[in-house]
PDB file of C-alpha atoms and ligand atoms in Angstrom:
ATOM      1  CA  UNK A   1      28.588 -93.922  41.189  1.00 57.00           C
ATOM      2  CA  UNK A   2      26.824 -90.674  41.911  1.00 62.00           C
ATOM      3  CA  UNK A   3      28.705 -87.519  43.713  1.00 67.00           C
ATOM      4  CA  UNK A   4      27.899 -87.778  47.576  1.00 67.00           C
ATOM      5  CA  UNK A   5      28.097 -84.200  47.570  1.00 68.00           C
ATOM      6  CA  UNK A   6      27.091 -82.429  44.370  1.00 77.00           C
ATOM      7  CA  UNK A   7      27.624 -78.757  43.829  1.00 86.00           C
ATOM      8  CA  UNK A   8      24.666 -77.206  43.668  1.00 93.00           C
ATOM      9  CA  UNK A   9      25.530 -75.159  40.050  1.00 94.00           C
ATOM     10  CA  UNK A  10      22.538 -72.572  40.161  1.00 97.00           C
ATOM     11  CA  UNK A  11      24.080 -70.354  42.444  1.00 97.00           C
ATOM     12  CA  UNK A  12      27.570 -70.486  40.113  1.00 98.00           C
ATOM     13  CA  UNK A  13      25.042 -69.642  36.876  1.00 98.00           C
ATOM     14  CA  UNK A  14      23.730 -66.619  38.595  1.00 98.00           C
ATOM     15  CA  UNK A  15      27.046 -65.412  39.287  1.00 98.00           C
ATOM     16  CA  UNK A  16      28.703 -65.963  36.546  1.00 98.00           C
ATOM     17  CA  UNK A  17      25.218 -64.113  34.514  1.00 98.00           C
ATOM     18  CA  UNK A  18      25.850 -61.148  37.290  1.00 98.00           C
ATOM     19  CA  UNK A  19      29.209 -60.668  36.264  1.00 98.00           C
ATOM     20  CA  UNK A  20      28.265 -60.510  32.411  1.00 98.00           C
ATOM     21  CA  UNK A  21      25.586 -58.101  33.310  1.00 98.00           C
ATOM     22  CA  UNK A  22      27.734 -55.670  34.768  1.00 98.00           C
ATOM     23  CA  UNK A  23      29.006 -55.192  31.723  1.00 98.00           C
ATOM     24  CA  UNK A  24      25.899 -53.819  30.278  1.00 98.00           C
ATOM     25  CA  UNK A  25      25.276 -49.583  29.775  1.00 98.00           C
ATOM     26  CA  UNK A  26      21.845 -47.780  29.602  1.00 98.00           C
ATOM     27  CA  UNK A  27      20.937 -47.197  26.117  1.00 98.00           C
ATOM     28  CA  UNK A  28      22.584 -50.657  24.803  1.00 98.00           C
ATOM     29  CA  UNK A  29      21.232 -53.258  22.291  1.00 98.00           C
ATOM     30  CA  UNK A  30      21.453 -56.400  23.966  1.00 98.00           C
ATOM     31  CA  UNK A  31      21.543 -60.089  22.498  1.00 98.00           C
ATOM     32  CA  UNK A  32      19.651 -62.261  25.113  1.00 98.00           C
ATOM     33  CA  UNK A  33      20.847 -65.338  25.348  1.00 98.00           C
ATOM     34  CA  UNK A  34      18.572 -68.862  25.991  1.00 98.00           C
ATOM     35  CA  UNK A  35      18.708 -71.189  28.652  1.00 98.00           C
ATOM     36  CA  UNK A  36      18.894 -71.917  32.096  1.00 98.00           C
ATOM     37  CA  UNK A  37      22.249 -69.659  32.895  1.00 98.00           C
ATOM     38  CA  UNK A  38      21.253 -66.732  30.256  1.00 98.00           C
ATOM     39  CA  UNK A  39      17.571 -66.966  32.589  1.00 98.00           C
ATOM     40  CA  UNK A  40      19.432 -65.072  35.505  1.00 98.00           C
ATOM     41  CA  UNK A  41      21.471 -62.945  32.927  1.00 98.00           C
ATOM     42  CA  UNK A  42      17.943 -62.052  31.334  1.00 98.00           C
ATOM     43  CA  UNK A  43      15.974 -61.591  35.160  1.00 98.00           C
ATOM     44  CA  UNK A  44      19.194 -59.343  36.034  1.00 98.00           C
ATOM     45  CA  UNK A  45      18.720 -57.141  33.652  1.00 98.00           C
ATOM     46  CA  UNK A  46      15.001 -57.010  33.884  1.00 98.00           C
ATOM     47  CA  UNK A  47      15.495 -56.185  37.517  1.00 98.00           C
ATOM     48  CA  UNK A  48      17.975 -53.377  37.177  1.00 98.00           C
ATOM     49  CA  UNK A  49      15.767 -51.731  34.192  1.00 98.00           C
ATOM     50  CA  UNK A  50      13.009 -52.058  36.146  1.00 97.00           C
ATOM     51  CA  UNK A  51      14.753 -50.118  39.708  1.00 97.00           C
ATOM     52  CA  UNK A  52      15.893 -47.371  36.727  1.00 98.00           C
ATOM     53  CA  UNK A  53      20.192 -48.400  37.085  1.00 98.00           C
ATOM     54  CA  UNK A  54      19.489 -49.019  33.039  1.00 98.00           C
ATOM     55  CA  UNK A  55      17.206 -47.057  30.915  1.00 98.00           C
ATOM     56  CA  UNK A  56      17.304 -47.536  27.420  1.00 98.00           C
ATOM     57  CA  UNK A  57      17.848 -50.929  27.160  1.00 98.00           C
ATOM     58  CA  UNK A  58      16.426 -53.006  23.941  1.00 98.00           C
ATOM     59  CA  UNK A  59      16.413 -56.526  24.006  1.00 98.00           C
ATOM     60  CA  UNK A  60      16.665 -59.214  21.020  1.00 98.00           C
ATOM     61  CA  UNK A  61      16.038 -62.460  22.106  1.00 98.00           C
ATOM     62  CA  UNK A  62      17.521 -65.627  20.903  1.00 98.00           C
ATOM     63  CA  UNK A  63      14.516 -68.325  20.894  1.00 98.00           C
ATOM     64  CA  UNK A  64      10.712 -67.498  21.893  1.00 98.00           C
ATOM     65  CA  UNK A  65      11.106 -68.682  25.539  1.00 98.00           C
ATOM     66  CA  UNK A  66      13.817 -65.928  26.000  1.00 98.00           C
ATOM     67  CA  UNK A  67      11.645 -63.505  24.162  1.00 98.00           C
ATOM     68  CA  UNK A  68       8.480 -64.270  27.199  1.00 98.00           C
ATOM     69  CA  UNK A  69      11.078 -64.295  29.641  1.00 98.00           C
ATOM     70  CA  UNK A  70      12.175 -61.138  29.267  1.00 98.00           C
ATOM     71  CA  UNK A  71       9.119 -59.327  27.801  1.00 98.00           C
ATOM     72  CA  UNK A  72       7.765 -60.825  31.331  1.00 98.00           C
ATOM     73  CA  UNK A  73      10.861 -59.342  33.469  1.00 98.00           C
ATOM     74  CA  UNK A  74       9.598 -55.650  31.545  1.00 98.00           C
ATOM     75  CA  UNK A  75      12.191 -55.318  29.003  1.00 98.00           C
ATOM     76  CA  UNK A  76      11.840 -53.954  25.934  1.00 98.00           C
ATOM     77  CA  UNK A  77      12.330 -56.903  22.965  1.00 98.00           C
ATOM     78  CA  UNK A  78      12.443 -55.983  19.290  1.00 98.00           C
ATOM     79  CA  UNK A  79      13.432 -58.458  16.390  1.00 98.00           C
ATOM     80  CA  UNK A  80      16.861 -58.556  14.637  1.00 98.00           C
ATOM     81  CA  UNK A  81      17.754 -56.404  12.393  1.00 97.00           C
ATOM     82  CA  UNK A  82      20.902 -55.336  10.557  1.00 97.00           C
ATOM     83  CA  UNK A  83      21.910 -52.787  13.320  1.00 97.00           C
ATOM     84  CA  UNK A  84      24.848 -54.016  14.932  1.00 98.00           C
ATOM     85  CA  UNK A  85      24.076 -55.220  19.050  1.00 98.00           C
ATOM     86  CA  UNK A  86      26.501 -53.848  21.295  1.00 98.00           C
ATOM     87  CA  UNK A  87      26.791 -56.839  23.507  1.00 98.00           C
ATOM     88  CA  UNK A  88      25.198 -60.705  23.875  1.00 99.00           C
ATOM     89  CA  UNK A  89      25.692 -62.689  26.940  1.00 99.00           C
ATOM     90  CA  UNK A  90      24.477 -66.472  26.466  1.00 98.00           C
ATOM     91  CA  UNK A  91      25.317 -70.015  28.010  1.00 98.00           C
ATOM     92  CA  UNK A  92      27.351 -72.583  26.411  1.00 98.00           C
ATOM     93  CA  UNK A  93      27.496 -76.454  26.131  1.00 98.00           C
ATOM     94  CA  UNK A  94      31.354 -76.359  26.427  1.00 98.00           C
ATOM     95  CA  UNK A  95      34.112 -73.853  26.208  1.00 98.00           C
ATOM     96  CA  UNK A  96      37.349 -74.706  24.799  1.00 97.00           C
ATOM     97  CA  UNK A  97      40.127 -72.932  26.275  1.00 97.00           C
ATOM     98  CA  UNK A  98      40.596 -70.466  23.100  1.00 97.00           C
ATOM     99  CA  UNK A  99      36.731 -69.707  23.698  1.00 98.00           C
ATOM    100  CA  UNK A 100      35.864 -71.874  20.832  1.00 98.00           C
ATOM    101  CA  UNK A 101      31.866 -73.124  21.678  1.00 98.00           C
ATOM    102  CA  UNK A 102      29.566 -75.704  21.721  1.00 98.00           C
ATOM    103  CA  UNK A 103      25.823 -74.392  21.510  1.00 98.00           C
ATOM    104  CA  UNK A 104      22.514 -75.471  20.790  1.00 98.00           C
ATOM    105  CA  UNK A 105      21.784 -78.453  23.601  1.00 97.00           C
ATOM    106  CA  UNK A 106      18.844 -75.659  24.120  1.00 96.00           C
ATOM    107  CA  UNK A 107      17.772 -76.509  20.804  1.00 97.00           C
ATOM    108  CA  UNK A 108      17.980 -72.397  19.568  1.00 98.00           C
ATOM    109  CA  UNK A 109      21.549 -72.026  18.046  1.00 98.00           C
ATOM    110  CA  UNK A 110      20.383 -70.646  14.668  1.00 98.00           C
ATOM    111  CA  UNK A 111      18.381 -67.385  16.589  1.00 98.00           C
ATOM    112  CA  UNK A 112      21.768 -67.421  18.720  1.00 98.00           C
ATOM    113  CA  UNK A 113      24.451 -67.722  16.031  1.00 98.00           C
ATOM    114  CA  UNK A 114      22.198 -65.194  13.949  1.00 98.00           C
ATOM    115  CA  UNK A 115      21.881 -63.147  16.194  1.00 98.00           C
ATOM    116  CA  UNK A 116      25.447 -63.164  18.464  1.00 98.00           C
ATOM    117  CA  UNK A 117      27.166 -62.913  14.988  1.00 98.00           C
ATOM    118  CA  UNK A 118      25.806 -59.071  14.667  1.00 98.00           C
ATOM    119  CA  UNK A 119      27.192 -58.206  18.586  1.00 98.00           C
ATOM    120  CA  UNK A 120      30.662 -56.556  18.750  1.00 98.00           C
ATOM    121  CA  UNK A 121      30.960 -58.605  22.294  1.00 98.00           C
ATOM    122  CA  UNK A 122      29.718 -61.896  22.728  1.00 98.00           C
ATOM    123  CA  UNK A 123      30.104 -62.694  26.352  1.00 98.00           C
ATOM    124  CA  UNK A 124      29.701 -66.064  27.744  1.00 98.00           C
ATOM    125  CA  UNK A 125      28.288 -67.489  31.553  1.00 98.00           C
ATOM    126  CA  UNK A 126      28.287 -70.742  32.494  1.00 98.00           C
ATOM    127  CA  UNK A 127      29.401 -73.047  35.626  1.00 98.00           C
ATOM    128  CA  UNK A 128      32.558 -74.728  35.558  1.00 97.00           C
ATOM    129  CA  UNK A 129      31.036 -77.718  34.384  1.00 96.00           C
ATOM    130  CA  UNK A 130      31.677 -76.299  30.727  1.00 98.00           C
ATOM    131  CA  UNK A 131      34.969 -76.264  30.428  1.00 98.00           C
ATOM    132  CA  UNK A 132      36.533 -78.811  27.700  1.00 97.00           C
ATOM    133  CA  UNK A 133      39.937 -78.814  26.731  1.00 96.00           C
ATOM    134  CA  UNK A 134      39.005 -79.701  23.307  1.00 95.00           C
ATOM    135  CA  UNK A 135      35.498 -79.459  21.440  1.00 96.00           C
ATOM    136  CA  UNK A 136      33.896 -82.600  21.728  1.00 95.00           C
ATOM    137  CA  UNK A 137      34.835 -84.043  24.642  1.00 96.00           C
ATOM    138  CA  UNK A 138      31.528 -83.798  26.974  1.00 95.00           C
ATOM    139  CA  UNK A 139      29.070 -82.810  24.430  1.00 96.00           C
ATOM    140  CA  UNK A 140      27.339 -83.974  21.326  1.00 97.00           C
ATOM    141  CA  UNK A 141      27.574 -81.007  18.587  1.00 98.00           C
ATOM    142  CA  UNK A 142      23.784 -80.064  17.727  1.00 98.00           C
ATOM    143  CA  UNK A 143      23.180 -79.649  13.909  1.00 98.00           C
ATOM    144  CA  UNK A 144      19.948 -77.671  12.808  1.00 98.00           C
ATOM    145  CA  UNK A 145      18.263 -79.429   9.383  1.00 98.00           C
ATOM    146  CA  UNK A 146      15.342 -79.184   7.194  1.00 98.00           C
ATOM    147  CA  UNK A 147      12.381 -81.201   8.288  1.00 98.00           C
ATOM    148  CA  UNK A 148      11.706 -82.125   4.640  1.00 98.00           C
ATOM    149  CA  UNK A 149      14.218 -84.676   3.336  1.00 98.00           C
ATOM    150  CA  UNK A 150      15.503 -84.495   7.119  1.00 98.00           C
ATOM    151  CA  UNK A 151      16.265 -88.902   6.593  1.00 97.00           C
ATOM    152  CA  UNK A 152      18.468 -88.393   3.750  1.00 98.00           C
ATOM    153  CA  UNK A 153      20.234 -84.833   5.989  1.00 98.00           C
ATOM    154  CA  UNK A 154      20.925 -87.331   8.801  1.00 97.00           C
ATOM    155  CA  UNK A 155      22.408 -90.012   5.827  1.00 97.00           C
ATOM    156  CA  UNK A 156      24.807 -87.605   5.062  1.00 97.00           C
ATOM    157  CA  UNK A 157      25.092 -86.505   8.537  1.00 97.00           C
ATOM    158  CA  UNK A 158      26.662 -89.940   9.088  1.00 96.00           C
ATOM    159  CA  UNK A 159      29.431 -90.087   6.185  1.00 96.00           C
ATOM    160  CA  UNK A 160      30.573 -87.125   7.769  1.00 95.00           C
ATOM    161  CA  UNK A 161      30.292 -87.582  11.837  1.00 93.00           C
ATOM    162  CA  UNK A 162      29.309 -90.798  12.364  1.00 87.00           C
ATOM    163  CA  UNK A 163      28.167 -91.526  16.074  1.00 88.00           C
ATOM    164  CA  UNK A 164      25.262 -89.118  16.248  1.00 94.00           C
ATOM    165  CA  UNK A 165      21.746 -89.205  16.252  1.00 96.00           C
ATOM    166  CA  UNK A 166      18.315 -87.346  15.139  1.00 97.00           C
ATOM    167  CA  UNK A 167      16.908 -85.609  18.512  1.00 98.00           C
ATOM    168  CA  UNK A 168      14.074 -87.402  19.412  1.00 97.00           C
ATOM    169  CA  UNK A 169      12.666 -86.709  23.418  1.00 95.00           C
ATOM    170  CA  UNK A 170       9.387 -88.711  22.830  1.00 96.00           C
ATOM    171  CA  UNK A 171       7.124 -89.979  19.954  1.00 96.00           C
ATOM    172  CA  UNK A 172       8.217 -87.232  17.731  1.00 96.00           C
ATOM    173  CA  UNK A 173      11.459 -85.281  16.481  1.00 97.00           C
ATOM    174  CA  UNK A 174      12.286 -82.445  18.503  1.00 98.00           C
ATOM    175  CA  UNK A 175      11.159 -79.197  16.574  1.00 98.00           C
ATOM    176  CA  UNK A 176      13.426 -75.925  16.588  1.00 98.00           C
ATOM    177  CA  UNK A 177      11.756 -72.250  17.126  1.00 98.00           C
ATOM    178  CA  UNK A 178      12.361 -72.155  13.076  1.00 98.00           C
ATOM    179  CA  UNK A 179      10.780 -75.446  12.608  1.00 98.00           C
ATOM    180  CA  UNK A 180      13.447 -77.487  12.038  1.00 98.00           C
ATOM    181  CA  UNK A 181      14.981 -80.720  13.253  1.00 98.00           C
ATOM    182  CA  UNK A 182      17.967 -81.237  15.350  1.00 98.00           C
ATOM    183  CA  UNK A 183      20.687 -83.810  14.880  1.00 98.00           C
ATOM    184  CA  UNK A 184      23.017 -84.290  17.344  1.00 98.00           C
ATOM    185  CA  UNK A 185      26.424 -85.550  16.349  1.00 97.00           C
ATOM    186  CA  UNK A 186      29.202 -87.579  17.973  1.00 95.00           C
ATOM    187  CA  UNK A 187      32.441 -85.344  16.966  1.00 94.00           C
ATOM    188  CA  UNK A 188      36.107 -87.331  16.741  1.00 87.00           C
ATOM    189  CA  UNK A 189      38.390 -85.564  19.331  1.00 85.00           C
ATOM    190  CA  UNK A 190      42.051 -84.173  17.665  1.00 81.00           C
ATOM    191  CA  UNK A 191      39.765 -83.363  14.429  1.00 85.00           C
ATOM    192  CA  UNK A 192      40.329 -79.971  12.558  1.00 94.00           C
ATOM    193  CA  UNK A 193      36.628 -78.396  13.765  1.00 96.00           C
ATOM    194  CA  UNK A 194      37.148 -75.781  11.462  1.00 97.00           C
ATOM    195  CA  UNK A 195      37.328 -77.873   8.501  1.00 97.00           C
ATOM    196  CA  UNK A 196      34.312 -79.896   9.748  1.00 97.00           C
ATOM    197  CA  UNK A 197      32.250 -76.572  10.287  1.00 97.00           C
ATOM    198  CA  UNK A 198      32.847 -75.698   6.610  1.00 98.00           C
ATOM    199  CA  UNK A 199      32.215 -78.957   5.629  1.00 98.00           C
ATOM    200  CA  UNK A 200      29.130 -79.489   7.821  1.00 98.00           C
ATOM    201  CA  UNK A 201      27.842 -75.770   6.224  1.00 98.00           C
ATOM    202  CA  UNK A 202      28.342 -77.284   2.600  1.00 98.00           C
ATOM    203  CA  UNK A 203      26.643 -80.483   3.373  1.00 98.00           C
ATOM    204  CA  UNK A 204      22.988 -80.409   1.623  1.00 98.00           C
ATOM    205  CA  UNK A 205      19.855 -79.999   4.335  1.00 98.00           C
ATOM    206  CA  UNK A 206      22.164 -78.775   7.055  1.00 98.00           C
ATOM    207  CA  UNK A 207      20.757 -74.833   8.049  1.00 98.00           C
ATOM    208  CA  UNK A 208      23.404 -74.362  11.317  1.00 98.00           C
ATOM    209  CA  UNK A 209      26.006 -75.756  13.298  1.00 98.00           C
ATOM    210  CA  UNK A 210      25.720 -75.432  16.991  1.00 98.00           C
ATOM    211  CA  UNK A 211      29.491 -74.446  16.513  1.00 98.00           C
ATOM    212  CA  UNK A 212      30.699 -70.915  17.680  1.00 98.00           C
ATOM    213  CA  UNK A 213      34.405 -70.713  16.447  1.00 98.00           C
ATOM    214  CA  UNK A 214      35.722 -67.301  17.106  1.00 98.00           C
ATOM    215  CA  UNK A 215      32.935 -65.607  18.302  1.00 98.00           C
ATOM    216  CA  UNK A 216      33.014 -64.968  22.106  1.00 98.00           C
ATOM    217  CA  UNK A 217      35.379 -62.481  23.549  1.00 98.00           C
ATOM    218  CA  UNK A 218      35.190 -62.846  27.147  1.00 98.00           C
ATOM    219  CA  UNK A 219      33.637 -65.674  29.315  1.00 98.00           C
ATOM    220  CA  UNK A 220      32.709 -65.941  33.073  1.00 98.00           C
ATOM    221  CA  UNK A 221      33.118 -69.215  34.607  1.00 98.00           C
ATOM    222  CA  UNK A 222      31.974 -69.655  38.214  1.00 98.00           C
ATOM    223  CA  UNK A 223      32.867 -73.009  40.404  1.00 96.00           C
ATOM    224  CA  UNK A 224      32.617 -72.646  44.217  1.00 95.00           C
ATOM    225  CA  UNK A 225      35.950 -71.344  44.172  1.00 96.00           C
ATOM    226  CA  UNK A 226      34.721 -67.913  42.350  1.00 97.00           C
ATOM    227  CA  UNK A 227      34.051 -66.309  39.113  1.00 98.00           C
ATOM    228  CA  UNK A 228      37.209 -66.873  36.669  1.00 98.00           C
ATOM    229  CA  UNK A 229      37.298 -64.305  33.421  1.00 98.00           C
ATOM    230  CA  UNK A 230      38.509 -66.256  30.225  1.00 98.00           C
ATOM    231  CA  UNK A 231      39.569 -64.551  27.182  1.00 95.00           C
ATOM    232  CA  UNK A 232      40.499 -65.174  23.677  1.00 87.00           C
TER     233      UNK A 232
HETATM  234  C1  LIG B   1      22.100 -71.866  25.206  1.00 81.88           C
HETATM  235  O1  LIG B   1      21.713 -72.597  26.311  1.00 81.88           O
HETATM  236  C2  LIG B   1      22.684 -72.823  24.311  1.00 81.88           C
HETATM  237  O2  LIG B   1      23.482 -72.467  23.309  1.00 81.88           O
HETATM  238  C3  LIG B   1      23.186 -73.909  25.148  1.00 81.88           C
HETATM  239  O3  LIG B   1      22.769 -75.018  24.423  1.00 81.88           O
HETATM  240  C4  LIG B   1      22.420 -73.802  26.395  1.00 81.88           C
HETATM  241  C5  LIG B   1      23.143 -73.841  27.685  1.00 81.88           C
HETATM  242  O4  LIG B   1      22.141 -73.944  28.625  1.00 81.88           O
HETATM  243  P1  LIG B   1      22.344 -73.935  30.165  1.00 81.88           P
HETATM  244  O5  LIG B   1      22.839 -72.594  30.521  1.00 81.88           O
HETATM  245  O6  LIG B   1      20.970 -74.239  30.658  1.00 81.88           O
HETATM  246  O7  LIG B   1      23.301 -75.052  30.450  1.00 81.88           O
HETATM  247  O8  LIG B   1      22.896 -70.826  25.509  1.00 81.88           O
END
């Protein structure tokens, strides 16, 4: 049955980006995240640039929307490169409690793992709705693969996870910002996710896992009760 009274969860995004934002010093190299919760980290910053709080900001976005978006809210975006980013804030598909992640329902976890791999802070926003207590529970695990061969990938997908399925919104696979497919997998609760990431990485066709193990220091969670500050 649907809620009767549904909690409207853009107002908990936009605090929960505020809070990340905050964080954030003129002259820093910033990882921009993608999606609808890193939108209001992105316009945040964008604004505060723009009223002169930060100068010297540089912007690396993690997907082509995010790279409009913020080229469009008057930041300054340049493309990754080996210098290290001082801080990323980005949305999540679920948080475990040891801030172990779920990403890529937005379809751009290879720009975001590439890219929040080089920050020395990875900070993550998101509405309560997020929280796990293990990996798996809410959300299918997005996989990144080749387009060519991409039938046989998603055979071999299935000897490894098998409930999952090639993403597919219409006629057509969906296509990544890299031009790749996505498959989105059905992960066994109580499994060893570390194990599966290396064995997901070794598997033949597969370019990224949409998981983020050990990667984010800090998280904001917002629910109507407040912002709540998770760590590792
Ligand atoms: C990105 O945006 C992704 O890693 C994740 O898939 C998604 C979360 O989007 P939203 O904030 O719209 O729920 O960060």
């Amino acid at each position: 049955m649907p809620d009767p009274h549904p909690v409207d969860l853009e107002p908990l995004k936009k605090e929960a980006a505020l809070r990340a934002v905050a964080l954030i010093q003129s002259g820093m190299r910033v990882g921009l995240g993608t999606g609808s919760t890193a939108r209001y980290a992105i316009l945040e910053i964008g604004r505060r640039v723009q009223n002169g709080e930060l100068t010297g900001i540089v912007g690396v976005a993690t997907s082509e929307a995010s790279d409009v978006l913020a080229r469009e809210a008057g930041l300054t975006v340049e493309d990754l490169d080996p210098r290290p980013l001082d801080i990323a804030i980005d949305g999540a598909d679920e948080i475990a409690p040891n801030l172990d992640l779920i990403k890529g329902l937005g379809g751009a976890l290879l720009r975001e793992k590439l890219t929040e791999i080089q920050a020395r802070r990875l900070i993550i926003i998101a509405d309560h709705s997020k929280i796990v207590s293990q990996i798996g529970e809410k959300s299918p695990l997005p996989i990144e693969i080749a387009r060519f061969g991409f039938l046989s990938t998603v055979e071999r997908l299935r000897q490894i996870v098998p409930g999952g399925r090639l993403r597919q919104p219409g006629a057509q696979p969906y296509v990544t910002d890299n031009g790749n497919y996505i498959y989105d997998a059905q992960l066994a609760l109580d499994g060893d996710i570390a194990a599966l990431e290396r064995q997901l990485k070794g598997t033949l066709g597969v370019v990224e896992t949409g998981l983020f193990l050990g990667m984010a220091e800090r998280a904001f969670v917002a629910s109507t009760d407040g912002v709540r500050e998770l760590s590792r």
